[in-house]
């Protein structure tokens, strides 16, 4: 069975562009092969600001939203986080969703697809990597970073990539495959 790659949409605001970007990456990853792909949208997970009384390492979850989120993340072998930049920072929904769990993230590789203005969301991406590492994920140094992303959205509302973006996506998928194979050894222990 192919390993599972989740493309996680981390913005949840009305009018967000994250799902458009995620759809492009999902389609590219599906054509690339090697993973079973799924888009996971934080807007569908209904996670309020962290409200579990116990530390996530205890896995004594009280709320249905946490149990659902835990079961979902357990399924995955690797992640690509769709990362906007809000005031040079990852969106609060992203850090909130990470904090809900711990072991479910452990020893899984994670890449970042960032998008923004001139900075291409790279400031946000670098900060997000620190948080991923704290959850014992392996954040890839490689990423997909799209500057001036609005210019890549067509009148039909689709993301239109260029050669550079496609090359970055290929590198990310190839690296995720390598890291997943290595980290699976640890996950099986
Ligand atoms: C609160 C807020 C802060 C923003 N800060 C930045 C920023 O620091 N850098 C940047 O490139 N774009 C910034 N933007 C513009 C975003 O790149 C743009 O709104 C993008 O669509 C956000 O992703 P989303 O649509 O998936 O939410 C900001 C947007 C918002 C709403």
PDB file of C-alpha atoms and ligand atoms in Angstrom:
ATOM      1  CA  UNK A   1       0.000   0.000   0.000  1.00  0.00           C
ATOM      2  CA  UNK A   2       1.302   3.470  -0.880  1.00  0.00           C
ATOM      3  CA  UNK A   3       2.164   5.734   2.062  1.00  0.00           C
ATOM      4  CA  UNK A   4      -0.341   8.458   2.854  1.00  0.00           C
ATOM      5  CA  UNK A   5       0.494  12.096   2.226  1.00  0.00           C
ATOM      6  CA  UNK A   6      -1.800  14.740   3.681  1.00  0.00           C
ATOM      7  CA  UNK A   7      -1.824  18.211   2.163  1.00  0.00           C
ATOM      8  CA  UNK A   8      -3.055  20.318   5.068  1.00  0.00           C
ATOM      9  CA  UNK A   9      -4.777  23.663   4.457  1.00  0.00           C
ATOM     10  CA  UNK A  10      -3.887  25.818   7.443  1.00  0.00           C
ATOM     11  CA  UNK A  11      -5.811  29.015   6.693  1.00  0.00           C
ATOM     12  CA  UNK A  12      -9.482  29.018   7.635  1.00  0.00           C
ATOM     13  CA  UNK A  13     -10.663  32.610   7.041  1.00  0.00           C
ATOM     14  CA  UNK A  14     -13.540  33.363   4.641  1.00  0.00           C
ATOM     15  CA  UNK A  15     -12.162  34.103   1.171  1.00  0.00           C
ATOM     16  CA  UNK A  16      -8.881  32.265   1.852  1.00  0.00           C
ATOM     17  CA  UNK A  17      -6.758  31.132  -1.061  1.00  0.00           C
ATOM     18  CA  UNK A  18      -5.220  28.109   0.681  1.00  0.00           C
ATOM     19  CA  UNK A  19      -7.623  25.556  -0.864  1.00  0.00           C
ATOM     20  CA  UNK A  20      -6.768  26.745  -4.396  1.00  0.00           C
ATOM     21  CA  UNK A  21      -3.054  26.246  -3.763  1.00  0.00           C
ATOM     22  CA  UNK A  22      -3.683  22.916  -2.026  1.00  0.00           C
ATOM     23  CA  UNK A  23      -5.691  21.590  -4.967  1.00  0.00           C
ATOM     24  CA  UNK A  24      -2.804  22.282  -7.351  1.00  0.00           C
ATOM     25  CA  UNK A  25      -0.295  20.532  -5.112  1.00  0.00           C
ATOM     26  CA  UNK A  26      -2.656  17.605  -4.521  1.00  0.00           C
ATOM     27  CA  UNK A  27      -3.083  17.125  -8.282  1.00  0.00           C
ATOM     28  CA  UNK A  28       0.660  17.434  -8.877  1.00  0.00           C
ATOM     29  CA  UNK A  29       1.425  14.927  -6.112  1.00  0.00           C
ATOM     30  CA  UNK A  30      -1.159  12.495  -7.485  1.00  0.00           C
ATOM     31  CA  UNK A  31       0.444  12.659 -10.938  1.00  0.00           C
ATOM     32  CA  UNK A  32       3.921  12.315  -9.381  1.00  0.00           C
ATOM     33  CA  UNK A  33       2.892   9.019  -7.757  1.00  0.00           C
ATOM     34  CA  UNK A  34       4.454   7.341  -4.745  1.00  0.00           C
ATOM     35  CA  UNK A  35       1.848   8.517  -2.254  1.00  0.00           C
ATOM     36  CA  UNK A  36      -1.834   8.119  -1.652  1.00  0.00           C
ATOM     37  CA  UNK A  37      -2.908  11.755  -1.460  1.00  0.00           C
ATOM     38  CA  UNK A  38      -5.552  13.543   0.545  1.00  0.00           C
ATOM     39  CA  UNK A  39      -6.349  17.172   1.224  1.00  0.00           C
ATOM     40  CA  UNK A  40      -7.097  17.834   4.889  1.00  0.00           C
ATOM     41  CA  UNK A  41      -8.669  21.212   5.557  1.00  0.00           C
ATOM     42  CA  UNK A  42      -8.395  22.656   9.074  1.00  0.00           C
ATOM     43  CA  UNK A  43     -11.621  24.539   8.387  1.00  0.00           C
ATOM     44  CA  UNK A  44     -13.412  21.149   8.356  1.00  0.00           C
ATOM     45  CA  UNK A  45     -11.860  19.925  11.599  1.00  0.00           C
ATOM     46  CA  UNK A  46     -13.648  22.431  13.870  1.00  0.00           C
ATOM     47  CA  UNK A  47     -10.775  22.830  16.320  1.00  0.00           C
ATOM     48  CA  UNK A  48     -11.418  25.680  18.762  1.00  0.00           C
ATOM     49  CA  UNK A  49      -8.488  27.277  20.579  1.00  0.00           C
ATOM     50  CA  UNK A  50      -6.811  24.434  22.443  1.00  0.00           C
ATOM     51  CA  UNK A  51      -9.220  23.295  25.143  1.00  0.00           C
ATOM     52  CA  UNK A  52      -8.044  19.887  26.348  1.00  0.00           C
ATOM     53  CA  UNK A  53      -7.386  19.715  30.105  1.00  0.00           C
ATOM     54  CA  UNK A  54      -4.618  17.090  29.787  1.00  0.00           C
ATOM     55  CA  UNK A  55      -1.259  17.283  28.090  1.00  0.00           C
ATOM     56  CA  UNK A  56      -1.505  15.701  24.613  1.00  0.00           C
ATOM     57  CA  UNK A  57       1.267  13.230  25.535  1.00  0.00           C
ATOM     58  CA  UNK A  58      -1.280  11.562  27.862  1.00  0.00           C
ATOM     59  CA  UNK A  59      -3.672  11.057  24.924  1.00  0.00           C
ATOM     60  CA  UNK A  60      -6.604  11.363  27.337  1.00  0.00           C
ATOM     61  CA  UNK A  61      -8.710  13.414  24.989  1.00  0.00           C
ATOM     62  CA  UNK A  62     -12.038  14.708  26.273  1.00  0.00           C
ATOM     63  CA  UNK A  63     -13.446  16.367  23.199  1.00  0.00           C
ATOM     64  CA  UNK A  64     -14.817  14.796  20.038  1.00  0.00           C
ATOM     65  CA  UNK A  65     -12.963  17.320  17.862  1.00  0.00           C
ATOM     66  CA  UNK A  66      -9.652  16.171  19.378  1.00  0.00           C
ATOM     67  CA  UNK A  67     -10.475  12.465  18.999  1.00  0.00           C
ATOM     68  CA  UNK A  68     -11.377  13.075  15.356  1.00  0.00           C
ATOM     69  CA  UNK A  69      -8.193  15.087  14.744  1.00  0.00           C
ATOM     70  CA  UNK A  70      -6.044  12.461  16.476  1.00  0.00           C
ATOM     71  CA  UNK A  71      -7.532   9.630  14.381  1.00  0.00           C
ATOM     72  CA  UNK A  72      -6.996  11.639  11.207  1.00  0.00           C
ATOM     73  CA  UNK A  73      -3.354  12.483  11.848  1.00  0.00           C
ATOM     74  CA  UNK A  74      -2.580   8.904  12.942  1.00  0.00           C
ATOM     75  CA  UNK A  75      -3.492   7.783   9.407  1.00  0.00           C
ATOM     76  CA  UNK A  76      -0.792   9.911   7.754  1.00  0.00           C
ATOM     77  CA  UNK A  77       2.801   9.022   6.875  1.00  0.00           C
ATOM     78  CA  UNK A  78       3.887  12.473   5.659  1.00  0.00           C
ATOM     79  CA  UNK A  79       2.591  16.026   5.436  1.00  0.00           C
ATOM     80  CA  UNK A  80       2.704  19.106   3.270  1.00  0.00           C
ATOM     81  CA  UNK A  81       1.450  22.179   5.097  1.00  0.00           C
ATOM     82  CA  UNK A  82      -0.030  24.943   2.943  1.00  0.00           C
ATOM     83  CA  UNK A  83       1.426  27.977   4.676  1.00  0.00           C
ATOM     84  CA  UNK A  84       0.300  31.574   4.258  1.00  0.00           C
ATOM     85  CA  UNK A  85       2.127  34.355   6.049  1.00  0.00           C
ATOM     86  CA  UNK A  86       0.209  36.508   8.514  1.00  0.00           C
ATOM     87  CA  UNK A  87       2.394  39.363   9.734  1.00  0.00           C
ATOM     88  CA  UNK A  88       5.548  37.354   8.960  1.00  0.00           C
ATOM     89  CA  UNK A  89       4.207  34.457  11.015  1.00  0.00           C
ATOM     90  CA  UNK A  90       2.382  31.165  10.488  1.00  0.00           C
ATOM     91  CA  UNK A  91      -1.382  31.425  11.006  1.00  0.00           C
ATOM     92  CA  UNK A  92      -2.605  30.763  14.547  1.00  0.00           C
ATOM     93  CA  UNK A  93      -4.773  27.895  13.260  1.00  0.00           C
ATOM     94  CA  UNK A  94      -1.601  26.021  12.285  1.00  0.00           C
ATOM     95  CA  UNK A  95       0.111  26.250  15.680  1.00  0.00           C
ATOM     96  CA  UNK A  96      -3.192  25.491  17.418  1.00  0.00           C
ATOM     97  CA  UNK A  97      -3.747  22.343  15.344  1.00  0.00           C
ATOM     98  CA  UNK A  98      -0.212  21.101  16.051  1.00  0.00           C
ATOM     99  CA  UNK A  99      -0.507  21.643  19.808  1.00  0.00           C
ATOM    100  CA  UNK A 100      -3.609  19.461  20.082  1.00  0.00           C
ATOM    101  CA  UNK A 101      -1.561  16.275  19.507  1.00  0.00           C
ATOM    102  CA  UNK A 102       1.934  14.933  20.056  1.00  0.00           C
ATOM    103  CA  UNK A 103       2.628  11.256  19.350  1.00  0.00           C
ATOM    104  CA  UNK A 104       0.418  11.332  16.268  1.00  0.00           C
ATOM    105  CA  UNK A 105       2.951  13.677  14.613  1.00  0.00           C
ATOM    106  CA  UNK A 106       6.100  11.890  15.778  1.00  0.00           C
ATOM    107  CA  UNK A 107       8.748  10.711  13.324  1.00  0.00           C
ATOM    108  CA  UNK A 108       6.884  11.797  10.235  1.00  0.00           C
ATOM    109  CA  UNK A 109       8.394  14.029   7.540  1.00  0.00           C
ATOM    110  CA  UNK A 110       6.769  17.375   6.796  1.00  0.00           C
ATOM    111  CA  UNK A 111       7.276  19.929   4.052  1.00  0.00           C
ATOM    112  CA  UNK A 112       6.012  23.459   3.668  1.00  0.00           C
ATOM    113  CA  UNK A 113       4.349  25.040   0.655  1.00  0.00           C
ATOM    114  CA  UNK A 114       4.418  28.746   1.440  1.00  0.00           C
ATOM    115  CA  UNK A 115       2.846  31.578  -0.487  1.00  0.00           C
ATOM    116  CA  UNK A 116       2.769  35.321  -0.026  1.00  0.00           C
ATOM    117  CA  UNK A 117       3.899  38.640  -1.435  1.00  0.00           C
ATOM    118  CA  UNK A 118       7.563  39.471  -2.096  1.00  0.00           C
ATOM    119  CA  UNK A 119       8.699  37.216   0.759  1.00  0.00           C
ATOM    120  CA  UNK A 120       6.897  34.131  -0.674  1.00  0.00           C
ATOM    121  CA  UNK A 121       5.865  33.242   2.874  1.00  0.00           C
ATOM    122  CA  UNK A 122       9.429  32.166   3.672  1.00  0.00           C
ATOM    123  CA  UNK A 123       9.506  33.958   7.040  1.00  0.00           C
ATOM    124  CA  UNK A 124       6.389  32.088   8.054  1.00  0.00           C
ATOM    125  CA  UNK A 125       7.821  28.810   6.725  1.00  0.00           C
ATOM    126  CA  UNK A 126      11.047  29.087   8.735  1.00  0.00           C
ATOM    127  CA  UNK A 127       9.147  29.730  11.956  1.00  0.00           C
ATOM    128  CA  UNK A 128       6.765  26.854  11.217  1.00  0.00           C
ATOM    129  CA  UNK A 129       9.747  24.478  10.859  1.00  0.00           C
ATOM    130  CA  UNK A 130      10.710  25.117  14.495  1.00  0.00           C
ATOM    131  CA  UNK A 131       7.275  24.069  15.643  1.00  0.00           C
ATOM    132  CA  UNK A 132       7.297  20.970  13.424  1.00  0.00           C
ATOM    133  CA  UNK A 133      10.638  19.912  14.894  1.00  0.00           C
ATOM    134  CA  UNK A 134       9.243  20.288  18.423  1.00  0.00           C
ATOM    135  CA  UNK A 135       6.588  17.735  17.528  1.00  0.00           C
ATOM    136  CA  UNK A 136       9.351  15.270  16.502  1.00  0.00           C
ATOM    137  CA  UNK A 137       8.517  15.722  12.875  1.00  0.00           C
ATOM    138  CA  UNK A 138      11.316  16.034  10.352  1.00  0.00           C
ATOM    139  CA  UNK A 139      10.824  19.382   8.606  1.00  0.00           C
ATOM    140  CA  UNK A 140      12.371  19.283   5.155  1.00  0.00           C
ATOM    141  CA  UNK A 141      14.877  22.033   4.356  1.00  0.00           C
ATOM    142  CA  UNK A 142      13.440  21.965   0.848  1.00  0.00           C
ATOM    143  CA  UNK A 143      10.093  23.632   0.284  1.00  0.00           C
ATOM    144  CA  UNK A 144       7.832  25.194  -2.281  1.00  0.00           C
ATOM    145  CA  UNK A 145       7.785  28.971  -1.918  1.00  0.00           C
ATOM    146  CA  UNK A 146       5.592  31.076  -4.163  1.00  0.00           C
ATOM    147  CA  UNK A 147       6.183  34.856  -4.283  1.00  0.00           C
ATOM    148  CA  UNK A 148       3.455  37.185  -5.529  1.00  0.00           C
ATOM    149  CA  UNK A 149       1.133  34.180  -5.517  1.00  0.00           C
ATOM    150  CA  UNK A 150      -1.976  36.174  -6.498  1.00  0.00           C
ATOM    151  CA  UNK A 151      -0.485  36.592 -10.001  1.00  0.00           C
ATOM    152  CA  UNK A 152      -0.577  32.785 -10.337  1.00  0.00           C
ATOM    153  CA  UNK A 153      -4.342  32.545  -9.814  1.00  0.00           C
ATOM    154  CA  UNK A 154      -6.273  32.456 -13.072  1.00  0.00           C
ATOM    155  CA  UNK A 155      -9.646  34.104 -13.795  1.00  0.00           C
ATOM    156  CA  UNK A 156     -11.172  30.640 -13.287  1.00  0.00           C
ATOM    157  CA  UNK A 157      -9.720  30.608  -9.770  1.00  0.00           C
ATOM    158  CA  UNK A 158      -7.058  27.983 -10.439  1.00  0.00           C
ATOM    159  CA  UNK A 159      -3.411  28.086  -9.399  1.00  0.00           C
ATOM    160  CA  UNK A 160      -1.088  28.173 -12.411  1.00  0.00           C
ATOM    161  CA  UNK A 161       2.439  26.999 -11.639  1.00  0.00           C
ATOM    162  CA  UNK A 162       5.659  27.628 -13.537  1.00  0.00           C
ATOM    163  CA  UNK A 163       8.708  25.417 -14.128  1.00  0.00           C
ATOM    164  CA  UNK A 164      10.412  26.531 -10.930  1.00  0.00           C
ATOM    165  CA  UNK A 165       7.387  25.735  -8.779  1.00  0.00           C
ATOM    166  CA  UNK A 166       6.964  22.356 -10.453  1.00  0.00           C
ATOM    167  CA  UNK A 167      10.649  21.568  -9.908  1.00  0.00           C
ATOM    168  CA  UNK A 168      10.335  22.479  -6.215  1.00  0.00           C
ATOM    169  CA  UNK A 169       7.233  20.302  -5.874  1.00  0.00           C
ATOM    170  CA  UNK A 170       9.063  17.362  -7.444  1.00  0.00           C
ATOM    171  CA  UNK A 171      12.044  17.782  -5.114  1.00  0.00           C
ATOM    172  CA  UNK A 172       9.750  17.973  -2.087  1.00  0.00           C
ATOM    173  CA  UNK A 173       7.870  14.813  -3.073  1.00  0.00           C
ATOM    174  CA  UNK A 174      11.100  12.903  -3.807  1.00  0.00           C
ATOM    175  CA  UNK A 175      12.550  13.959  -0.436  1.00  0.00           C
ATOM    176  CA  UNK A 176       9.361  13.139   1.471  1.00  0.00           C
ATOM    177  CA  UNK A 177       9.510   9.642  -0.004  1.00  0.00           C
ATOM    178  CA  UNK A 178      13.116   9.156   1.129  1.00  0.00           C
ATOM    179  CA  UNK A 179      12.488  10.510   4.624  1.00  0.00           C
ATOM    180  CA  UNK A 180       9.300   8.526   5.023  1.00  0.00           C
ATOM    181  CA  UNK A 181      11.119   5.288   4.224  1.00  0.00           C
ATOM    182  CA  UNK A 182      13.810   6.102   6.797  1.00  0.00           C
ATOM    183  CA  UNK A 183      11.464   7.320   9.506  1.00  0.00           C
ATOM    184  CA  UNK A 184       9.193   4.303   9.118  1.00  0.00           C
ATOM    185  CA  UNK A 185      11.991   2.262  10.715  1.00  0.00           C
ATOM    186  CA  UNK A 186      11.692   4.415  13.846  1.00  0.00           C
ATOM    187  CA  UNK A 187       7.875   4.468  13.771  1.00  0.00           C
ATOM    188  CA  UNK A 188       7.754   0.666  13.773  1.00  0.00           C
ATOM    189  CA  UNK A 189       9.859   0.395  16.961  1.00  0.00           C
TER     190      UNK A 189
HETATM  191  C1  LIG B   1      -3.784  39.207   8.823  1.00  0.00           C
HETATM  192  C2  LIG B   1      -2.988  39.132   7.544  1.00  0.00           C
HETATM  193  C3  LIG B   1      -1.628  39.356   7.576  1.00  0.00           C
HETATM  194  C4  LIG B   1      -0.877  39.228   6.396  1.00  0.00           C
HETATM  195  N1  LIG B   1       0.487  39.345   6.465  1.00  0.00           N
HETATM  196  C5  LIG B   1       1.234  39.049   5.365  1.00  0.00           C
HETATM  197  C6  LIG B   1       2.653  38.948   5.460  1.00  0.00           C
HETATM  198  O1  LIG B   1       3.256  39.145   6.496  1.00  0.00           O
HETATM  199  N2  LIG B   1       3.332  38.608   4.343  1.00  0.00           N
HETATM  200  C7  LIG B   1       2.710  38.345   3.156  1.00  0.00           C
HETATM  201  O2  LIG B   1       3.386  37.996   2.183  1.00  0.00           O
HETATM  202  N3  LIG B   1       1.359  38.441   3.032  1.00  0.00           N
HETATM  203  C8  LIG B   1       0.610  38.766   4.105  1.00  0.00           C
HETATM  204  N4  LIG B   1      -0.756  38.816   4.023  1.00  0.00           N
HETATM  205  C9  LIG B   1      -1.395  38.613   2.707  1.00  0.00           C
HETATM  206  C10 LIG B   1      -1.544  37.145   2.444  1.00  0.00           C
HETATM  207  O3  LIG B   1      -0.397  36.663   1.739  1.00  0.00           O
HETATM  208  C11 LIG B   1      -2.798  36.826   1.608  1.00  0.00           C
HETATM  209  O4  LIG B   1      -3.938  37.404   2.228  1.00  0.00           O
HETATM  210  C12 LIG B   1      -3.031  35.352   1.446  1.00  0.00           C
HETATM  211  O5  LIG B   1      -4.172  35.167   0.628  1.00  0.00           O
HETATM  212  C13 LIG B   1      -3.219  34.654   2.787  1.00  0.00           C
HETATM  213  O6  LIG B   1      -3.462  33.260   2.625  1.00  0.00           O
HETATM  214  P1  LIG B   1      -4.955  32.678   2.768  1.00  0.00           P
HETATM  215  O7  LIG B   1      -5.764  33.345   1.671  1.00  0.00           O
HETATM  216  O8  LIG B   1      -4.825  31.205   2.550  1.00  0.00           O
HETATM  217  O9  LIG B   1      -5.470  33.061   4.111  1.00  0.00           O
HETATM  218  C14 LIG B   1      -1.526  38.925   5.175  1.00  0.00           C
HETATM  219  C15 LIG B   1      -2.910  38.722   5.174  1.00  0.00           C
HETATM  220  C16 LIG B   1      -3.627  38.805   6.330  1.00  0.00           C
HETATM  221  C17 LIG B   1      -5.119  38.501   6.300  1.00  0.00           C
END
